[in-house]
Each structure stands twice: as C-alpha cells, then as structure tokens.
Tab-separated table of C-alpha atoms and ligand atoms in Angstrom:
chain	number	residue	atom	x	y	z
R	1	MET	CA	-25.092	-12.515	-7.622
R	2	VAL	CA	-25.399	-10.920	-11.077
R	3	ASN	CA	-27.935	-8.334	-9.872
R	4	MET	CA	-26.039	-7.651	-6.703
R	5	LEU	CA	-22.792	-6.968	-8.594
R	6	LYS	CA	-24.635	-4.730	-11.051
R	7	LYS	CA	-26.155	-2.744	-8.163
R	8	PHE	CA	-22.730	-2.445	-6.472
R	9	GLU	CA	-21.125	-1.289	-9.705
R	10	GLU	CA	-23.754	1.410	-10.234
R	11	LYS	CA	-23.258	2.629	-6.711
R	12	ALA	CA	-19.472	2.703	-7.101
R	13	LEU	CA	-19.712	4.535	-10.423
R	14	ARG	CA	-21.660	7.257	-8.606
R	15	GLY	CA	-18.604	7.590	-6.355
R	16	GLU	CA	-20.339	6.019	-3.374
R	17	GLY	CA	-18.401	3.173	-1.842
R	18	LEU	CA	-20.219	0.121	-0.573
R	19	SER	CA	-21.443	0.311	3.005
R	20	PRO	CA	-19.872	-2.111	5.509
R	21	GLU	CA	-22.990	-4.298	5.221
R	22	GLU	CA	-22.674	-4.354	1.425
R	23	GLY	CA	-18.960	-5.047	1.779
R	24	ARG	CA	-19.824	-8.092	3.890
R	25	GLU	CA	-22.358	-9.208	1.262
R	26	PHE	CA	-19.650	-8.905	-1.373
R	27	ALA	CA	-17.253	-10.875	0.824
R	28	ARG	CA	-19.720	-13.778	0.901
R	29	ILE	CA	-19.389	-14.295	-2.870
R	30	PRO	CA	-17.339	-17.472	-3.264
R	31	THR	CA	-13.793	-16.819	-4.449
R	32	GLU	CA	-14.553	-19.055	-7.438
R	33	GLY	CA	-16.888	-16.271	-8.611
R	34	ILE	CA	-13.955	-13.915	-9.214
R	35	PHE	CA	-14.294	-13.989	-13.004
R	36	GLU	CA	-17.825	-12.630	-12.700
R	37	ILE	CA	-16.571	-9.829	-10.467
R	38	LEU	CA	-13.703	-8.610	-12.649
R	39	PRO	CA	-15.714	-6.969	-15.471
R	40	HIS	CA	-17.434	-4.786	-12.843
R	41	THR	CA	-14.281	-3.674	-11.068
R	42	ASP	CA	-12.541	-3.143	-14.403
R	43	ARG	CA	-15.272	-0.710	-15.469
R	44	ILE	CA	-15.084	1.157	-12.149
R	45	ARG	CA	-11.315	1.472	-12.429
R	46	ARG	CA	-11.501	2.704	-16.011
R	47	HIS	CA	-14.260	5.173	-15.123
R	48	PHE	CA	-12.216	6.855	-12.391
R	49	LYS	CA	-8.639	6.150	-13.424
R	50	GLY	CA	-8.616	5.582	-17.183
R	51	MET	CA	-5.847	3.497	-18.695
R	52	GLU	CA	-2.998	5.071	-16.779
R	53	VAL	CA	-1.213	3.305	-13.978
R	54	ASN	CA	0.747	4.765	-11.064
R	55	LEU	CA	4.162	3.238	-10.619
R	56	CYS	CA	5.956	3.825	-7.373
R	57	SER	CA	9.307	2.759	-6.031
R	58	ILE	CA	10.897	2.806	-2.620
R	59	VAL	CA	14.265	2.892	-0.951
R	60	ASN	CA	14.829	1.218	2.391
R	61	ALA	CA	16.787	4.082	3.953
R	62	LYS	CA	17.095	2.479	7.403
R	63	SER	CA	16.733	-1.249	7.753
R	64	GLY	CA	15.908	-3.603	10.591
R	65	LEU	CA	16.697	-2.911	14.276
R	66	CYS	CA	13.051	-2.105	14.978
R	67	GLY	CA	11.756	-2.418	18.536
R	68	GLU	CA	8.185	-3.207	17.465
R	69	ASP	CA	6.876	-6.763	17.191
R	70	CYS	CA	4.750	-6.737	14.001
R	71	SER	CA	4.482	-10.459	13.413
R	72	PHE	CA	4.773	-10.248	9.612
R	73	CYS	CA	7.879	-8.074	9.564
R	74	ALA	CA	11.445	-9.240	9.063
R	75	GLN	CA	12.729	-5.867	10.293
R	76	SER	CA	11.699	-6.393	13.895
R	77	ALA	CA	14.782	-6.836	16.089
R	78	ARG	CA	12.817	-9.467	18.045
R	79	TYR	CA	12.998	-12.035	15.250
R	80	ASP	CA	15.967	-13.876	13.855
R	81	SER	CA	15.158	-13.094	10.267
R	82	LYS	CA	18.626	-12.353	8.916
R	83	VAL	CA	17.816	-9.142	7.068
R	84	ASP	CA	20.467	-6.512	6.393
R	85	THR	CA	20.464	-4.009	9.216
R	86	TYR	CA	21.775	-0.463	8.929
R	87	THR	CA	21.103	2.983	10.291
R	88	MET	CA	20.026	5.902	8.077
R	89	VAL	CA	21.910	5.944	4.772
R	90	PRO	CA	23.395	9.264	3.580
R	91	ALA	CA	21.209	11.676	1.606
R	92	GLU	CA	23.226	11.084	-1.593
R	93	ARG	CA	22.367	7.373	-1.501
R	94	ILE	CA	18.653	8.167	-1.211
R	95	VAL	CA	18.862	10.575	-4.133
R	96	SER	CA	20.770	8.142	-6.354
R	97	SER	CA	18.093	5.468	-5.676
R	98	ALA	CA	15.448	8.036	-6.636
R	99	LEU	CA	17.224	8.787	-9.918
R	100	GLU	CA	17.479	5.057	-10.688
R	101	ALA	CA	13.761	4.615	-9.973
R	102	ARG	CA	12.917	7.503	-12.305
R	103	GLY	CA	14.986	5.789	-14.987
R	104	ARG	CA	12.779	2.694	-14.665
R	105	GLY	CA	9.607	4.739	-15.140
R	106	ALA	CA	8.598	5.337	-11.497
R	107	ARG	CA	6.490	8.425	-10.940
R	108	GLU	CA	6.453	8.336	-7.151
R	109	PHE	CA	9.357	7.605	-4.899
R	110	SER	CA	9.126	6.863	-1.211
R	111	ILE	CA	11.836	7.018	1.423
R	112	VAL	CA	11.057	4.258	3.903
R	113	THR	CA	12.653	3.725	7.311
R	114	SER	CA	12.192	0.921	9.808
R	115	GLY	CA	11.260	1.603	13.401
R	116	THR	CA	8.386	3.165	15.293
R	117	LYS	CA	9.344	6.638	14.147
R	118	VAL	CA	12.245	8.786	12.978
R	119	ALA	CA	13.251	10.550	16.156
R	120	ARG	CA	16.945	11.477	15.824
R	121	ARG	CA	17.628	15.033	14.682
R	122	ASP	CA	20.506	13.795	12.493
R	123	ASP	CA	18.117	11.485	10.663
R	124	VAL	CA	15.592	14.261	10.091
R	125	ALA	CA	18.432	16.414	8.701
R	126	ILE	CA	19.384	13.645	6.219
R	127	LEU	CA	15.771	13.338	5.119
R	128	THR	CA	15.274	17.065	4.572
R	129	GLU	CA	18.529	17.235	2.601
R	130	ALA	CA	17.473	14.270	0.437
R	131	LEU	CA	14.024	15.768	-0.207
R	132	ARG	CA	15.466	19.125	-1.259
R	133	SER	CA	17.923	17.445	-3.575
R	134	MET	CA	15.223	15.193	-5.107
R	135	LYS	CA	13.111	18.263	-5.752
R	136	GLU	CA	15.996	19.911	-7.553
R	137	LYS	CA	17.106	16.905	-9.608
R	138	THR	CA	13.950	14.930	-10.456
R	139	ASP	CA	10.276	15.389	-11.230
R	140	LEU	CA	9.361	12.460	-8.972
R	141	GLU	CA	6.542	12.833	-6.484
R	142	ARG	CA	8.215	12.767	-3.105
R	143	CYS	CA	6.760	10.378	-0.577
R	144	ALA	CA	8.000	9.062	2.764
R	145	SER	CA	7.082	6.320	5.188
R	146	LEU	CA	8.771	7.108	8.476
R	147	GLY	CA	6.446	5.703	11.124
R	148	ILE	CA	4.399	7.509	13.730
R	149	LEU	CA	5.322	11.173	13.290
R	150	ASP	CA	4.255	14.283	15.103
R	151	ARG	CA	3.019	17.434	13.442
R	152	GLY	CA	6.320	19.307	13.974
R	153	THR	CA	8.441	16.725	12.137
R	154	LEU	CA	5.871	16.398	9.374
R	155	ARG	CA	5.955	20.189	8.991
R	156	GLU	CA	9.758	20.199	8.629
R	157	LEU	CA	9.582	17.479	5.987
R	158	LYS	CA	6.792	19.262	4.145
R	159	ASP	CA	8.821	22.452	4.078
R	160	ALA	CA	11.688	20.447	2.539
R	161	GLY	CA	9.440	19.231	-0.277
R	162	LEU	CA	7.630	16.136	1.009
R	163	GLU	CA	4.317	15.758	-0.830
R	164	SER	CA	2.888	12.401	0.227
R	165	TYR	CA	2.957	10.563	3.502
R	166	HIS	CA	2.592	6.811	3.710
R	167	HIS	CA	1.541	5.050	6.876
R	168	ASN	CA	-0.222	1.704	6.743
R	169	LEU	CA	-2.842	0.702	9.280
R	170	GLU	CA	-1.882	-2.882	8.271
R	171	THR	CA	-5.181	-4.542	9.239
R	172	SER	CA	-8.456	-3.902	11.036
R	173	ARG	CA	-8.637	-2.281	14.450
R	174	SER	CA	-10.123	-5.560	15.780
R	175	PHE	CA	-7.362	-7.808	14.443
R	176	PHE	CA	-4.409	-5.466	15.031
R	177	PRO	CA	-3.643	-6.683	18.602
R	178	SER	CA	-3.109	-10.178	17.153
R	179	ILE	CA	-0.282	-8.929	14.944
R	180	CYS	CA	1.298	-6.131	16.983
R	181	THR	CA	1.373	-5.609	20.737
R	182	THR	CA	3.985	-2.873	21.038
R	183	HIS	CA	1.931	0.092	19.943
R	184	ASP	CA	-1.679	1.031	19.730
R	185	TYR	CA	-3.738	1.143	16.526
R	186	GLU	CA	-4.957	4.607	17.474
R	187	GLU	CA	-1.390	5.958	17.185
R	188	ASP	CA	-1.371	4.866	13.540
R	189	VAL	CA	-4.804	6.337	12.941
R	190	GLU	CA	-3.685	9.607	14.522
R	191	THR	CA	-0.634	9.811	12.234
R	192	VAL	CA	-2.831	9.285	9.165
R	193	ARG	CA	-5.303	11.884	10.420
R	194	THR	CA	-2.562	14.441	11.119
R	195	ALA	CA	-0.951	13.928	7.694
R	196	LYS	CA	-4.340	14.384	6.061
R	197	GLU	CA	-5.071	17.559	8.052
R	198	MET	CA	-1.709	18.956	6.992
R	199	GLY	CA	-2.579	18.601	3.324
R	200	PHE	CA	-0.403	15.636	2.410
R	201	TYR	CA	-1.550	13.143	-0.205
R	202	VAL	CA	-1.968	10.233	2.193
R	203	CYS	CA	-1.242	6.654	1.306
R	204	SER	CA	-2.481	4.122	3.842
R	205	GLY	CA	-3.472	0.513	3.437
R	206	GLY	CA	-2.553	-2.858	4.756
R	207	ILE	CA	-1.147	-6.303	4.427
R	208	PHE	CA	-3.283	-9.364	3.791
R	209	GLY	CA	-2.774	-13.036	4.453
R	210	LEU	CA	-1.987	-12.565	8.158
R	211	GLY	CA	-4.895	-14.749	9.235
R	212	GLU	CA	-7.431	-11.902	9.154
R	213	SER	CA	-11.035	-12.615	8.213
R	214	TRP	CA	-13.129	-11.023	5.462
R	215	GLU	CA	-14.862	-9.134	8.268
R	216	ASP	CA	-11.461	-7.592	9.123
R	217	ARG	CA	-10.869	-6.638	5.493
R	218	VAL	CA	-14.226	-4.873	5.322
R	219	GLU	CA	-13.474	-3.149	8.643
R	220	LEU	CA	-10.100	-1.901	7.360
R	221	ALA	CA	-11.665	-0.572	4.142
R	222	THR	CA	-14.319	1.204	6.225
R	223	THR	CA	-11.713	2.835	8.478
R	224	LEU	CA	-9.652	3.980	5.485
R	225	ARG	CA	-12.745	5.470	3.930
R	226	GLU	CA	-13.616	7.313	7.133
R	227	LEU	CA	-10.079	8.728	7.172
R	228	ASP	CA	-10.492	9.748	3.507
R	229	VAL	CA	-7.030	8.485	2.566
R	230	ASP	CA	-6.016	9.231	-1.015
R	231	SER	CA	-4.333	5.980	-1.886
R	232	VAL	CA	-4.532	2.435	-0.562
R	233	PRO	CA	-1.452	0.221	-0.852
R	234	ILE	CA	-2.353	-3.460	-0.796
R	235	ASN	CA	0.396	-5.828	0.324
R	236	PHE	CA	0.167	-9.601	0.443
R	237	LEU	CA	2.166	-11.470	3.037
R	238	ASN	CA	5.360	-12.980	1.700
R	239	PRO	CA	6.129	-15.017	4.832
R	240	ARG	CA	9.652	-14.305	5.996
R	241	PRO	CA	11.770	-16.973	7.670
R	242	GLY	CA	12.291	-16.274	11.359
R	243	THR	CA	9.093	-14.251	11.808
R	244	PRO	CA	6.060	-15.680	13.641
R	245	LEU	CA	4.219	-15.846	10.302
R	246	GLU	CA	6.888	-17.781	8.421
R	247	GLY	CA	5.731	-20.694	6.281
R	248	PRO	CA	3.934	-21.071	2.978
R	249	VAL	CA	1.885	-18.249	1.453
R	250	ARG	CA	-1.618	-18.303	2.858
R	251	LEU	CA	-3.655	-16.693	0.089
R	252	THR	CA	-4.634	-18.022	-3.306
R	253	PRO	CA	-4.195	-15.789	-6.362
R	254	ARG	CA	-7.980	-15.555	-6.777
R	255	GLU	CA	-8.454	-14.532	-3.148
R	256	CYS	CA	-5.904	-11.751	-3.692
R	257	LEU	CA	-7.921	-10.500	-6.671
R	258	LYS	CA	-11.092	-10.554	-4.584
R	259	ILE	CA	-9.378	-8.468	-1.890
R	260	ILE	CA	-8.381	-5.861	-4.490
R	261	ALA	CA	-11.947	-5.903	-5.845
R	262	LEU	CA	-13.407	-5.329	-2.356
R	263	PHE	CA	-11.276	-2.206	-1.943
R	264	ARG	CA	-12.220	-0.898	-5.429
R	265	PHE	CA	-15.913	-1.336	-4.578
R	266	MET	CA	-15.582	0.256	-1.141
R	267	LEU	CA	-13.224	3.099	-2.145
R	268	PRO	CA	-14.148	3.549	-5.811
R	269	GLU	CA	-12.441	6.880	-6.455
R	270	LYS	CA	-9.187	6.243	-4.597
R	271	ASP	CA	-5.850	5.063	-5.902
R	272	ILE	CA	-5.333	1.379	-5.196
R	273	ILE	CA	-1.739	0.275	-5.477
R	274	VAL	CA	-0.589	-3.337	-5.297
R	275	CYS	CA	2.718	-3.527	-3.461
R	276	GLY	CA	4.747	-6.186	-1.649
R	277	GLY	CA	4.112	-9.888	-2.064
R	278	ARG	CA	2.532	-9.538	-5.514
R	279	GLU	CA	4.823	-12.028	-7.237
R	280	VAL	CA	4.552	-14.900	-4.765
R	281	ASN	CA	0.851	-14.514	-4.009
R	282	LEU	CA	-0.613	-13.703	-7.427
R	283	ARG	CA	1.889	-15.630	-9.488
R	284	GLY	CA	0.528	-16.025	-13.061
R	285	LEU	CA	-2.541	-13.901	-12.285
R	286	GLN	CA	-0.578	-10.663	-11.768
R	287	PRO	CA	-1.935	-8.987	-14.935
R	288	LEU	CA	-5.475	-9.339	-13.532
R	289	ILE	CA	-4.823	-6.908	-10.669
R	290	PHE	CA	-5.958	-4.077	-12.943
R	291	ALA	CA	-9.217	-5.766	-13.894
R	292	ALA	CA	-9.720	-6.363	-10.159
R	293	GLY	CA	-9.508	-2.604	-9.633
R	294	ALA	CA	-5.905	-1.670	-8.933
R	295	ASN	CA	-4.604	1.386	-10.768
R	296	GLY	CA	-1.027	1.200	-9.610
R	297	MET	CA	1.757	-1.048	-8.510
R	298	MET	CA	5.104	-0.868	-6.875
R	299	VAL	CA	8.012	-1.608	-9.180
R	300	GLY	CA	11.534	-2.650	-8.286
R	301	ASN	CA	12.585	-4.156	-4.995
R	302	TYR	CA	10.599	-4.137	-1.770
R	303	LEU	CA	11.958	-3.428	1.704
R	304	THR	CA	13.590	-6.752	2.428
R	305	THR	CA	12.694	-8.850	-0.615
R	306	LYS	CA	13.406	-8.574	-4.328
R	307	GLY	CA	10.699	-7.573	-6.778
R	308	ARG	CA	10.681	-8.841	-10.314
R	309	ASN	CA	12.540	-7.186	-13.149
R	310	PRO	CA	10.819	-3.797	-13.809
R	311	GLU	CA	11.074	-4.444	-17.561
R	312	GLU	CA	8.672	-7.366	-17.163
R	313	ASP	CA	6.204	-5.035	-15.464
R	314	ILE	CA	6.451	-2.432	-18.204
R	315	GLU	CA	5.936	-5.148	-20.822
R	316	MET	CA	2.897	-6.433	-18.895
R	317	LEU	CA	1.371	-2.935	-18.931
R	318	LYS	CA	1.964	-2.578	-22.668
R	319	ASP	CA	0.364	-5.956	-23.330
R	320	LEU	CA	-2.676	-4.859	-21.328
R	321	GLY	CA	-2.967	-1.553	-23.199
R	322	LEU	CA	-2.110	0.374	-20.032
R	323	SER	CA	0.563	3.020	-19.684
R	324	PRO	CA	2.462	4.542	-16.792
R	325	ARG	CA	0.881	7.782	-15.620
R	326	ALA	CA	2.489	10.678	-17.473
P	401	LIG	S1	6.287	-3.011	10.267
P	401	LIG	FE1	7.480	-1.188	10.810
P	401	LIG	S2	7.043	-0.908	12.992
P	401	LIG	FE2	6.448	-3.031	12.518
P	401	LIG	S3	8.293	-4.270	12.998
P	401	LIG	FE3	8.379	-3.703	10.799
P	401	LIG	S4	9.634	-1.853	10.729
P	401	LIG	FE4	8.954	-2.133	12.840
C-alpha cells in the first residue's frame, strides 16, 4: 500500500488524476488505512491549493414543492418531510442574505432554488435583479444552482453578473436511476456541459451515503473529470425524516475522509468543497477534511438543515493554520 500511495501521489502532483482502474485500486484500501492516506492527500492539496480555503454560503431562494423524486431530498413534494415551502423570495431578501454571508467571511455565494428548473419569467427577473444588486454591493463571487437550465436562460443570468453555475450530478450514471426516476442523468450532464461551454466556473459533485458502491464513486469522479468541472462539492447524506432514505447516517467519519481523498487523487487540481452533512457524518473528524484533500467548505446553514456556528469553522481554520481565500 505504501508504494501504491506514493505512486498515486506522484501522479497527482503531476496534475494527472488517477485512472478509473487506479481509482478502484485506491478504493480497495481498507478504510482503517485512512491515516496512511492523509499525508499524501494533504501534500497534493497544499501543492495545488496552498493554505487558503474557499468558503461558500447559500440561500434557499425557493424551497420545497419540487416535482422530482430524488430519494435523499426533503424538498420533493412527494415526501412528507415537513420542510418550509415557499416560492421565489424577493430580490432584496437574496441580497441581504448575501451581505450576511460576506460578513461571516464567505467568498462565494450561491442562490439555490428547488425544482427541476427555474422556468417562470418572473423568477428569472428576480434572479437577474438580485445578481445585479449583488454585483453592485458586494465583492462576492456570484453563483447559482437553479436546476436544468437552457442556454438562453444561462445567457440572461450571465449578462446579469452570474459567474459560477452549480449543478450536481449527485451520483454515478449507473446508480442514478436508483435515486431518481423523474429525470434522466443525461439532462444533468447536458446542463453541466452547456455551463462549461458558456465559460462559467462550474461546480458539480454529488452526495454520498445513498447506498452507492465505491465503484459508483469512482465512476462519478471519472465523469466529472471528463466534463472538466472546476469544483466538486461533496455532500454526505443527512437522512431527512419522511424521505425514502430516512434513518441513521450510513457513513463512518473515516469513510467520508476516504471519499474526499479519492476525489483529490482523481481530480488533483480541482477545488473540492465539503458541503451538506459534514457535521453529522464527520463529527469530531471535521478538521481532517483538509488533510483528506478538501480545499473548501460551505459555511452557515444548508438548504433545509442548520449548519454549525460559522465562528466555530473560522476557529477551526485558524487552529489548522489555514485561512479563508483572500
Ligand atoms: S434534489 Fe433538487 S430536483 Fe431533486 S427533489 Fe430535491 S429540489 Fe427537487
């Protein structure tokens, strides 16, 4: 294992991600071996990303009422998950959330909406107004996660100041039909591809702990690499009551670290951001996400669940000798 990890590290430091076969070899390392993996992924992260960390925050601008059936998601209208539901909030509310996030040290701010896509013209008008106002009032990087969008809508948002587009593939192409039956994986891939072609900084990753195998994790990393996404958000399932995946958390903290490490080895130069489910899945091992290869994390609240106090996160970074990206 020692030689294999050394060989993988050298390859990653050259900017070449592991091949799918090498990814599968890595996946066979027992999770108990995580503490032998971390020095390698820590060096790769420091080589490409230094000691700065990306902090991003989100606002849930439209909540629940979604017609899709993603089995992990409390925002699907098909499940009795008791989340707050509301249609698009006014532009001023989005902008005030952005200003609050900036105050807590966030560098990137994403407007997130539930649903397959933003289709109503009124909603697009709110979003363009919010983006213009954010551009005027803050130096935040402007990101949005609005579902499966066409080129025309993406163009309007770009003209209003949108810089990054977020759209998760969630899991592998092979496993996707087990978690969502209401749309096709290729529609997600096409959205990512279009956003990339249009020059957005593209953020696309997944959620883990759905019952997927290591083979699926390697497959997802391979697809994201083929799409040349810029940033990979890693979410861990925080099982929500009322959804088909409710129940106890399914991952151990060390397995979560190994997932992060796999993505750092396979996409060595990309941003890897740990997002939802961090607190309940990693528990006391949260500070190790950076040694595992992450160079960013989401701070503040998530879409339907509370995050921990952002001051604790800032203190954790200081203790680790890391600092928020300037
Ligand atoms: S993940 Fe998105 S598309 Fe799927 S149910 Fe939730 S809000 Fe709807």
